[in-house]
PDB file of C-alpha atoms and ligand atoms in Angstrom:
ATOM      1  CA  UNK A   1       6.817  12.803  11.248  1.00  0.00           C
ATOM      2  CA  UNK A   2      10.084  11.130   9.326  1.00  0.00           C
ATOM      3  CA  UNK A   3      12.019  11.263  12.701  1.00  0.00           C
ATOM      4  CA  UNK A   4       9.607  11.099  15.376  1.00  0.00           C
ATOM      5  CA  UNK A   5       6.981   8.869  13.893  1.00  0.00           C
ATOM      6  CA  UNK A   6       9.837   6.496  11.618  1.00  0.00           C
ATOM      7  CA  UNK A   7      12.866   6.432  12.186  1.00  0.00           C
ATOM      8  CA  UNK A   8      12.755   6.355  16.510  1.00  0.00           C
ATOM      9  CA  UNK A   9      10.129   3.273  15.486  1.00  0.00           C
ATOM     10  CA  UNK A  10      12.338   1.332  13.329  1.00  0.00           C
ATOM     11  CA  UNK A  11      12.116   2.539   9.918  1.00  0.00           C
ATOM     12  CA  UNK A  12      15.553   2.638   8.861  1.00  0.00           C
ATOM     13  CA  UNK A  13      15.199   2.179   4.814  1.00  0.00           C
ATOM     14  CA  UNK A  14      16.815   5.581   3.893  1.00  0.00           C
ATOM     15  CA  UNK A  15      15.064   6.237   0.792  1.00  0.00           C
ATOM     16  CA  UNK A  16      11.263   5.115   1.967  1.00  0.00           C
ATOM     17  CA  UNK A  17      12.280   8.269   4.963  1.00  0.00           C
ATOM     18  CA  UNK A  18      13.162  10.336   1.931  1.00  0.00           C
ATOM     19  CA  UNK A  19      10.384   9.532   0.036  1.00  0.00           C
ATOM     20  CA  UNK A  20       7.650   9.709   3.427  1.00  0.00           C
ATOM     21  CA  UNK A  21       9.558  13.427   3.816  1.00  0.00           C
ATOM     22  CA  UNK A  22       9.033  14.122   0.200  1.00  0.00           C
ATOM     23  CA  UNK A  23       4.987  13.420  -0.742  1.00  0.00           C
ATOM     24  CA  UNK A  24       2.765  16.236   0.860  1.00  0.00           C
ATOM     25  CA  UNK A  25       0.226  13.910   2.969  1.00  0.00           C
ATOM     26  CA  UNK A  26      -2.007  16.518   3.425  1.00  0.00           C
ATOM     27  CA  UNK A  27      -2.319  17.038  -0.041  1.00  0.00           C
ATOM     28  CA  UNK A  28      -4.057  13.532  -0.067  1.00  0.00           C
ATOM     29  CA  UNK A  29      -6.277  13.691   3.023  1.00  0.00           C
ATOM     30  CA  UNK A  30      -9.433  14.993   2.786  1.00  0.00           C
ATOM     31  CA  UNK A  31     -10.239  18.608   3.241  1.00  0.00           C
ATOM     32  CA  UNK A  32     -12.223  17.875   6.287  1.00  0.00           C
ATOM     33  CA  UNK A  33      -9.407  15.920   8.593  1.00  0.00           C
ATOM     34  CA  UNK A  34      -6.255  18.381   6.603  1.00  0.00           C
ATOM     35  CA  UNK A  35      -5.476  19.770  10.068  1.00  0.00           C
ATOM     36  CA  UNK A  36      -4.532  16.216  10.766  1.00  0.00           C
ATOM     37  CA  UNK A  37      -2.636  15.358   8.164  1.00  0.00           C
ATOM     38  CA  UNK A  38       0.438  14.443  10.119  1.00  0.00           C
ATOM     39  CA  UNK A  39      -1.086  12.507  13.645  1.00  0.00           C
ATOM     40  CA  UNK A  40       0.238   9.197  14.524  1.00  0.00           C
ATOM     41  CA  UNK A  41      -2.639   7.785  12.741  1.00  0.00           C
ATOM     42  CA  UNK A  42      -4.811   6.635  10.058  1.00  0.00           C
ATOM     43  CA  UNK A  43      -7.124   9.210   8.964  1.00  0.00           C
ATOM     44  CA  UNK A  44     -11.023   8.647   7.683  1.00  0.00           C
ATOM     45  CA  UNK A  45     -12.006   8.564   3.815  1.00  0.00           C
ATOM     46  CA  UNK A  46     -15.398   8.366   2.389  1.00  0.00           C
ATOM     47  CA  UNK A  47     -16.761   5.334   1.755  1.00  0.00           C
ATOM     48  CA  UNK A  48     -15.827   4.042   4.985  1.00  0.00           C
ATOM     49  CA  UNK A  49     -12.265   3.639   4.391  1.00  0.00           C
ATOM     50  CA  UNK A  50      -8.783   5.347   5.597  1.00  0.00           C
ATOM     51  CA  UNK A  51      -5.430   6.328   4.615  1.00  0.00           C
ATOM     52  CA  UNK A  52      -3.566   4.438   6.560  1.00  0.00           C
ATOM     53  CA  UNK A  53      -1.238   5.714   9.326  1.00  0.00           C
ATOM     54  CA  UNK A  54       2.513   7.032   8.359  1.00  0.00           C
ATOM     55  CA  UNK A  55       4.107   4.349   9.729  1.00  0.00           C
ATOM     56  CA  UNK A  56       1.891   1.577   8.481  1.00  0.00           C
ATOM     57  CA  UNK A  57       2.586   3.271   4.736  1.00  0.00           C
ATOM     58  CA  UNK A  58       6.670   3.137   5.345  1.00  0.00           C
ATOM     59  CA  UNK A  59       6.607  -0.095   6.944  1.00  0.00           C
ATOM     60  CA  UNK A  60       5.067  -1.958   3.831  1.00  0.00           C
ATOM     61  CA  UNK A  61       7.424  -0.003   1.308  1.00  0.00           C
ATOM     62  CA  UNK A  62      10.487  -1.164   4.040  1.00  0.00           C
ATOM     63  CA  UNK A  63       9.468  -4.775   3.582  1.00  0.00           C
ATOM     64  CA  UNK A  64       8.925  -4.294  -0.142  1.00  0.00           C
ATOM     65  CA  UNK A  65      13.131  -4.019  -0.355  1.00  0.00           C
ATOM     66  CA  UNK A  66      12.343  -1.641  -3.355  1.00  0.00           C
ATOM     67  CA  UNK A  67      15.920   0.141  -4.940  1.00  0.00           C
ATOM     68  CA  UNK A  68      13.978   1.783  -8.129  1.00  0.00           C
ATOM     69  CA  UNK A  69      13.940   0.113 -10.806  1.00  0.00           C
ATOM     70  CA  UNK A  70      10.810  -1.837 -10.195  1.00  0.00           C
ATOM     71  CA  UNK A  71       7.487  -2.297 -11.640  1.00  0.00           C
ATOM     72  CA  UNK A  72       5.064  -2.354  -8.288  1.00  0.00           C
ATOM     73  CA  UNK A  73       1.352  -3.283  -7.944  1.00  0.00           C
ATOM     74  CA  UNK A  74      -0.767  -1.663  -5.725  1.00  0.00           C
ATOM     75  CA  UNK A  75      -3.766  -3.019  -4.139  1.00  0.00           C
ATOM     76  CA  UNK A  76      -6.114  -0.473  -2.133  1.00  0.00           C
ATOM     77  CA  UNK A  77      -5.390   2.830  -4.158  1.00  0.00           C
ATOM     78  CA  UNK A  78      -7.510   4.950  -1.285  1.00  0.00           C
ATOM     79  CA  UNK A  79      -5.946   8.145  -1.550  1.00  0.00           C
ATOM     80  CA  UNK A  80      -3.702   7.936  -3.880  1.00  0.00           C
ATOM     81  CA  UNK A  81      -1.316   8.486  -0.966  1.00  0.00           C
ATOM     82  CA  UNK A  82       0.962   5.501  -0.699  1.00  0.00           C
ATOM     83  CA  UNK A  83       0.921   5.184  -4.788  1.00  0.00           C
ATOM     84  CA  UNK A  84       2.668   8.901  -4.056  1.00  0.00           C
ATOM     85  CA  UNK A  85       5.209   6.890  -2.187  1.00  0.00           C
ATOM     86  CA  UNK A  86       5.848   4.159  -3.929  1.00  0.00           C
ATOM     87  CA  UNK A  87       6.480   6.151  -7.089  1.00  0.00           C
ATOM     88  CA  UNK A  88       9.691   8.035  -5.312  1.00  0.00           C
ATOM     89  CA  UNK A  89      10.849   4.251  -4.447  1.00  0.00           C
ATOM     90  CA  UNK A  90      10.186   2.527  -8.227  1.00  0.00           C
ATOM     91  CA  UNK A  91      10.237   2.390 -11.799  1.00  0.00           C
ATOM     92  CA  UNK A  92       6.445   2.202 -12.140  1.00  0.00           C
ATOM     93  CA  UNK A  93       3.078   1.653 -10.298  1.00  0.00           C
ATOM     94  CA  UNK A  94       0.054   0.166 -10.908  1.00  0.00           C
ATOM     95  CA  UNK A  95      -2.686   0.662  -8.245  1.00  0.00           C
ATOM     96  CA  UNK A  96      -6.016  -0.922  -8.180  1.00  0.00           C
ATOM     97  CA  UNK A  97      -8.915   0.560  -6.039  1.00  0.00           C
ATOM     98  CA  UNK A  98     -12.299  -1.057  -6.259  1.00  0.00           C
ATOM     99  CA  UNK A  99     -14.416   1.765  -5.521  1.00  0.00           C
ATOM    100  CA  UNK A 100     -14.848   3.897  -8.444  1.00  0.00           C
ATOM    101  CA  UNK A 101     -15.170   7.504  -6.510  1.00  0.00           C
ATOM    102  CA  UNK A 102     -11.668   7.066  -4.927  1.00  0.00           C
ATOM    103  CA  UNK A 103     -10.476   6.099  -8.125  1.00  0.00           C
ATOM    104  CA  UNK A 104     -11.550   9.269  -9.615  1.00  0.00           C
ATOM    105  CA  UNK A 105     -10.335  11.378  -6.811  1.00  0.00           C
ATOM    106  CA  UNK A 106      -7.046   9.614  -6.490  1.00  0.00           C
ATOM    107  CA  UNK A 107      -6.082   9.471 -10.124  1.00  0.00           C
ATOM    108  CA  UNK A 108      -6.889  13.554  -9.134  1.00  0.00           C
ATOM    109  CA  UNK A 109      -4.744  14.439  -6.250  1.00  0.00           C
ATOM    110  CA  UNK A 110      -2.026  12.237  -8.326  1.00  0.00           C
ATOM    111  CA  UNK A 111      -2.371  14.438 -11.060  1.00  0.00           C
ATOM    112  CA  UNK A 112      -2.190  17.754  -9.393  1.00  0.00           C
ATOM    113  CA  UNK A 113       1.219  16.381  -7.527  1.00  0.00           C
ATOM    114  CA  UNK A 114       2.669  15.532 -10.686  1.00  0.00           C
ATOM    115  CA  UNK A 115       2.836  12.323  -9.872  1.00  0.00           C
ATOM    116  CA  UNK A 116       3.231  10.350 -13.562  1.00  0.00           C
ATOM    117  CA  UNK A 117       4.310   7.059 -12.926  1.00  0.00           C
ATOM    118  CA  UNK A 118       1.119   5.902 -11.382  1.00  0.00           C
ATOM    119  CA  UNK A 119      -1.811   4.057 -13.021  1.00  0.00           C
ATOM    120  CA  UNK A 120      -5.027   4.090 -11.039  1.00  0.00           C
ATOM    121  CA  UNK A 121      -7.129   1.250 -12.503  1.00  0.00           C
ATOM    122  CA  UNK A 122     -10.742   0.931 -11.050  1.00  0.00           C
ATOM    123  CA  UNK A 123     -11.345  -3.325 -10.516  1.00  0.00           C
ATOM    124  CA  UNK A 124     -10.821  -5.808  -8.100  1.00  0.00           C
ATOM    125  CA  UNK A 125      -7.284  -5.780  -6.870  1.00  0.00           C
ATOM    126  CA  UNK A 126      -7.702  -9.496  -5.029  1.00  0.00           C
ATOM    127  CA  UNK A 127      -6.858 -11.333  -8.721  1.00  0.00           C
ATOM    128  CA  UNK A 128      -4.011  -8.233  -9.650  1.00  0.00           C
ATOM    129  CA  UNK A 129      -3.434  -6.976 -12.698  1.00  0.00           C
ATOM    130  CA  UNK A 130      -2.502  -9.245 -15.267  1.00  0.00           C
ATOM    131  CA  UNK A 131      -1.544  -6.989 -17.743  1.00  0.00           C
ATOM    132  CA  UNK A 132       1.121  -5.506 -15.908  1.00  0.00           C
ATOM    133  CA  UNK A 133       2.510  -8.989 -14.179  1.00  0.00           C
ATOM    134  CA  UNK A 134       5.101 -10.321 -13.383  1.00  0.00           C
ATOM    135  CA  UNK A 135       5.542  -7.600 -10.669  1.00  0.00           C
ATOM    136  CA  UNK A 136       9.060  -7.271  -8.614  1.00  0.00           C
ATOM    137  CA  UNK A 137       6.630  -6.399  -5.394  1.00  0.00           C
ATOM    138  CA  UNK A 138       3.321  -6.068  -4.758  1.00  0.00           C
ATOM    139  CA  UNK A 139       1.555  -4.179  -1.459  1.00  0.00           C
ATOM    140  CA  UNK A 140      -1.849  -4.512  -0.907  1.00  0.00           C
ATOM    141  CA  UNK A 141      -3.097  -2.800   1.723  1.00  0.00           C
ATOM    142  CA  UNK A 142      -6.397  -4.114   3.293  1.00  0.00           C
ATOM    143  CA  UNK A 143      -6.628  -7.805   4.969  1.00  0.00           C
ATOM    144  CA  UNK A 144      -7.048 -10.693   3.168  1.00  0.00           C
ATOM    145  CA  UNK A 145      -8.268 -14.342   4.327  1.00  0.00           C
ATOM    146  CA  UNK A 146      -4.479 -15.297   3.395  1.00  0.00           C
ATOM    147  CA  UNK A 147      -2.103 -14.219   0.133  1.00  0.00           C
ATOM    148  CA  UNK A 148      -4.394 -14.286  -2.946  1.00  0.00           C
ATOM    149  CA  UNK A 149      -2.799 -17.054  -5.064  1.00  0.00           C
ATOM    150  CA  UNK A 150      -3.136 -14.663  -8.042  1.00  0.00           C
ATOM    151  CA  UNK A 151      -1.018 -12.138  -6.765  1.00  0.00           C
ATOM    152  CA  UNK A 152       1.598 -14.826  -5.508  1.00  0.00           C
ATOM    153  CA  UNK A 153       1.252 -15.968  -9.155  1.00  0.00           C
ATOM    154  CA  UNK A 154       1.968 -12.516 -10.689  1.00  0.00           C
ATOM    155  CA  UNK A 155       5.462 -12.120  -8.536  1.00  0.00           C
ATOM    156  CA  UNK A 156       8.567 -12.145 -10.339  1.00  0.00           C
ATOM    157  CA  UNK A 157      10.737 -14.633  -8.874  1.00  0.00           C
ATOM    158  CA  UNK A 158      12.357 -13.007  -5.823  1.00  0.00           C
ATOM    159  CA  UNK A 159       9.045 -11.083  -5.475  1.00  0.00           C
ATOM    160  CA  UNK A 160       7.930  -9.493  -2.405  1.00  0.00           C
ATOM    161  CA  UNK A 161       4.252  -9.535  -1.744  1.00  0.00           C
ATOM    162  CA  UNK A 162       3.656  -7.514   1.541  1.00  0.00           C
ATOM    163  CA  UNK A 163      -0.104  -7.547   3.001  1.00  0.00           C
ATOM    164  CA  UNK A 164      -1.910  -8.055   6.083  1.00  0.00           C
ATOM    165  CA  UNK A 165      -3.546 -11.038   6.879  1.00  0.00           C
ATOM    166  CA  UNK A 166      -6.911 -11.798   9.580  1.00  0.00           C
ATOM    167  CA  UNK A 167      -6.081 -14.111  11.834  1.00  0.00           C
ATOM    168  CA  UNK A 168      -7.673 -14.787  15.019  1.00  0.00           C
ATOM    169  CA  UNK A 169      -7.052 -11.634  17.478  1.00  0.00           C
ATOM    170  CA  UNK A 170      -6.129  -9.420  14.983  1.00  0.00           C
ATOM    171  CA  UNK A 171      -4.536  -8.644  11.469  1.00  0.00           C
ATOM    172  CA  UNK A 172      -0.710  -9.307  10.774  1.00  0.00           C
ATOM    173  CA  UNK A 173       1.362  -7.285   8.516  1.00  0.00           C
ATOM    174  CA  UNK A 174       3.150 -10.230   6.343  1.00  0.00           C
ATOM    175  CA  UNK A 175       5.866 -10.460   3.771  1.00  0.00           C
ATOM    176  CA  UNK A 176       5.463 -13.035   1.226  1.00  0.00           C
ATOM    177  CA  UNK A 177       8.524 -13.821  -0.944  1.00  0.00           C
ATOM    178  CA  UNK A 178       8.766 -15.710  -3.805  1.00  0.00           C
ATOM    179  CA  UNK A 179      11.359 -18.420  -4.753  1.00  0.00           C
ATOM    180  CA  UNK A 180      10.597 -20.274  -7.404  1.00  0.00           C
ATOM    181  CA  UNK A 181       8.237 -22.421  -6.777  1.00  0.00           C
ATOM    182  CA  UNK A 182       8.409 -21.917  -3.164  1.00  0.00           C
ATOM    183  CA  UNK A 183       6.420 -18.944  -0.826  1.00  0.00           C
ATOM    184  CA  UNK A 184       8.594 -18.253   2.312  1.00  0.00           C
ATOM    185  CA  UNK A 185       6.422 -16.100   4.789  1.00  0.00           C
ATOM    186  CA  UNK A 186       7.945 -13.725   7.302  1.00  0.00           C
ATOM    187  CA  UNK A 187       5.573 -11.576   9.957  1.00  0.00           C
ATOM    188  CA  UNK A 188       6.368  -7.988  10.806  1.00  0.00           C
ATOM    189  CA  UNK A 189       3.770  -7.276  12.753  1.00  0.00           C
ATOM    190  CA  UNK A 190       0.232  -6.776  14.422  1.00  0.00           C
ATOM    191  CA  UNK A 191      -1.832  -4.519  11.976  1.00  0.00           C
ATOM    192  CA  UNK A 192      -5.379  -3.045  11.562  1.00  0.00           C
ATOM    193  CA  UNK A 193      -6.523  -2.766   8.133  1.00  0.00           C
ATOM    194  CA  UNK A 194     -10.437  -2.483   5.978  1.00  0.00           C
ATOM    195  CA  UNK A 195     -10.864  -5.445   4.491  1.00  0.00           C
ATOM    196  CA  UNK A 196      -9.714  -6.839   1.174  1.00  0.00           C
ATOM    197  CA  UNK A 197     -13.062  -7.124  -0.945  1.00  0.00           C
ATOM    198  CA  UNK A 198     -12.820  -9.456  -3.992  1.00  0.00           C
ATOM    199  CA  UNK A 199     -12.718 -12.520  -5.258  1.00  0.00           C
ATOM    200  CA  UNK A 200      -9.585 -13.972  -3.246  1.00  0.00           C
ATOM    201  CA  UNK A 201     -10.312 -11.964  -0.571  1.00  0.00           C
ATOM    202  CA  UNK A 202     -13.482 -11.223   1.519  1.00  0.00           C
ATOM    203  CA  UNK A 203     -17.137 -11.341   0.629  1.00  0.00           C
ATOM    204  CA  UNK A 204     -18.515  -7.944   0.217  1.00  0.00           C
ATOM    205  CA  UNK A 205     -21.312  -7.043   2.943  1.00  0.00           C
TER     206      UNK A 205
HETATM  207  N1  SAM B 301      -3.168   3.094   0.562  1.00  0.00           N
HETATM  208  C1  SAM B 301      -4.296   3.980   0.690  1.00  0.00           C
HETATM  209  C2  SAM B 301      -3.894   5.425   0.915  1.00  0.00           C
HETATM  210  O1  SAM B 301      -2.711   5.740   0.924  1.00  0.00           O
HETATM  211  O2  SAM B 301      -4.823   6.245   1.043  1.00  0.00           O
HETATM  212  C3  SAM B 301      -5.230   3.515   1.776  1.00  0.00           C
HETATM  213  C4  SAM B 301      -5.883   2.241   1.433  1.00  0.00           C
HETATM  214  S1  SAM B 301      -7.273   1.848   2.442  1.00  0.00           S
HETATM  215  C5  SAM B 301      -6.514   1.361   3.952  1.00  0.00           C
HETATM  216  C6  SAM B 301      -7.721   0.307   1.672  1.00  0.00           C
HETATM  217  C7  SAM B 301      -8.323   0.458   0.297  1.00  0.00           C
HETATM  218  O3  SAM B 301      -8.433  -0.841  -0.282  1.00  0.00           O
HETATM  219  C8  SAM B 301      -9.721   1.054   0.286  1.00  0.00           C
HETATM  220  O4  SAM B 301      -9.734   2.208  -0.511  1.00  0.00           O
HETATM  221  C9  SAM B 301     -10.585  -0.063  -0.308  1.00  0.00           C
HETATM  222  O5  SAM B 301     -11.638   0.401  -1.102  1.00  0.00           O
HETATM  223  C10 SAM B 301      -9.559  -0.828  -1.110  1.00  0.00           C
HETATM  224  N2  SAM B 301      -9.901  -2.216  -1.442  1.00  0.00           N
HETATM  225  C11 SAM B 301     -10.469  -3.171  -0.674  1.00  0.00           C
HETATM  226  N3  SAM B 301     -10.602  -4.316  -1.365  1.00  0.00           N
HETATM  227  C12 SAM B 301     -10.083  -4.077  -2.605  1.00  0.00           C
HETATM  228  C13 SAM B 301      -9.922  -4.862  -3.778  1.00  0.00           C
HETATM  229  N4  SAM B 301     -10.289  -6.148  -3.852  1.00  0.00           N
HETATM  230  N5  SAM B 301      -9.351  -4.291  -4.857  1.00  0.00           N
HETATM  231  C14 SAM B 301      -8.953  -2.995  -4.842  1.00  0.00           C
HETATM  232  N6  SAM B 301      -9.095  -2.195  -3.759  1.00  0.00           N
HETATM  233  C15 SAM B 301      -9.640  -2.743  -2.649  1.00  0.00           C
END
């Protein structure tokens, strides 16, 4: 997966390969879709949502320029699969999932990988996490309308925010960095993501 799936495709951020080779996806995925832990692909949850594809997971923690000393915030727990990730690459994580059952069996799988630096928190992700801001980067990993303002608001200055956002054909994978006062926006790339349910995202139904 690191080589064929990563690397060959432009992932070149030696420590998010490490980190993808390191966290056992398949201990993540559920039981049903295990055989398929490692395909090119995103892979069904319940509730209608997925983990997202390998390459999709390393492409966000590329763009979040993380060296590990960082406090993150997650937005779309799922799994608990990228959190896995992102905990190899920072300081600290704080990942917000909206629906309570994946909370539950996230905050699970976490737990029986040993993961510790990970806090699953069950709420709506779209506004952040106050408690825990200012973050150095934030991934959030369903579409959005556009960046929450909340979650530019909770960046540390020189913040990365990396999500994708809807826009007319499809959704685009976009980094968001904080200056200051000033947002500069850079796309990576088309994307297809569930959508971001919450107050500054979607409406739910
Ligand atoms: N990163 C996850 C993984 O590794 O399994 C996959 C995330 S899945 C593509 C997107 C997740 O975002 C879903 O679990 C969905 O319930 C969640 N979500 C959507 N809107 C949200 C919100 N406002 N706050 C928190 N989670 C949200």
């Amino acid at each position: 997966m690191v080589e064929r799936q990563l690397r060959r495709r432009g992932i070149s951020d030696e420590r998010v390969l490490d980190a993808m080779g390191r966290v056992p996806r398949e201990a993540y995925v559920p039981e049903a879709v295990r055989a398929k832990a490692y395909d090119d692909s995103a892979l069904p949850l319940s509730h209608e949502q997925t983990i997202s594809q390998p390459w999709v997971v390393a492409a966000i923690c590329q763009a979040m320029a993380l060296s590990g000393d960082e406090t993150v915030l997650e937005v779309g727990t799922g799994s608990g699969y990228s959190a896995a990730v992102l905990s190899l690459l920072s300081r600290a994580v704080v990942s917000v999932e909206r629906i309570p059952e994946l909370v539950e069996q996230a905050r699970a799988a976490l737990a029986a990988n040993g993961v510790a630096s990970v806090e699953v928190i069950c709420g709506d992700g779209s506004v952040g996490h106050p408690p825990g801001a200012p973050y150095d980067a934030i991934a959030v990993h369903a579409t959005g309308p556009g960046a929450p303002p909340t979650l530019l608001a909770q960046l540390a200055d020189g913040g990365r925010l990396v999500m994708p956002v809807a826009t007319g054909a499809s959704d685009l994978l976009t980094v968001f960095r904080r200056e200051g006062d000033e947002v500069a926006r850079r796309a990576i790339g088309p994307c297809r993501f569930v959508p971001l349910i919450g107050e500054e995202g979607f409406r739910p139904g």
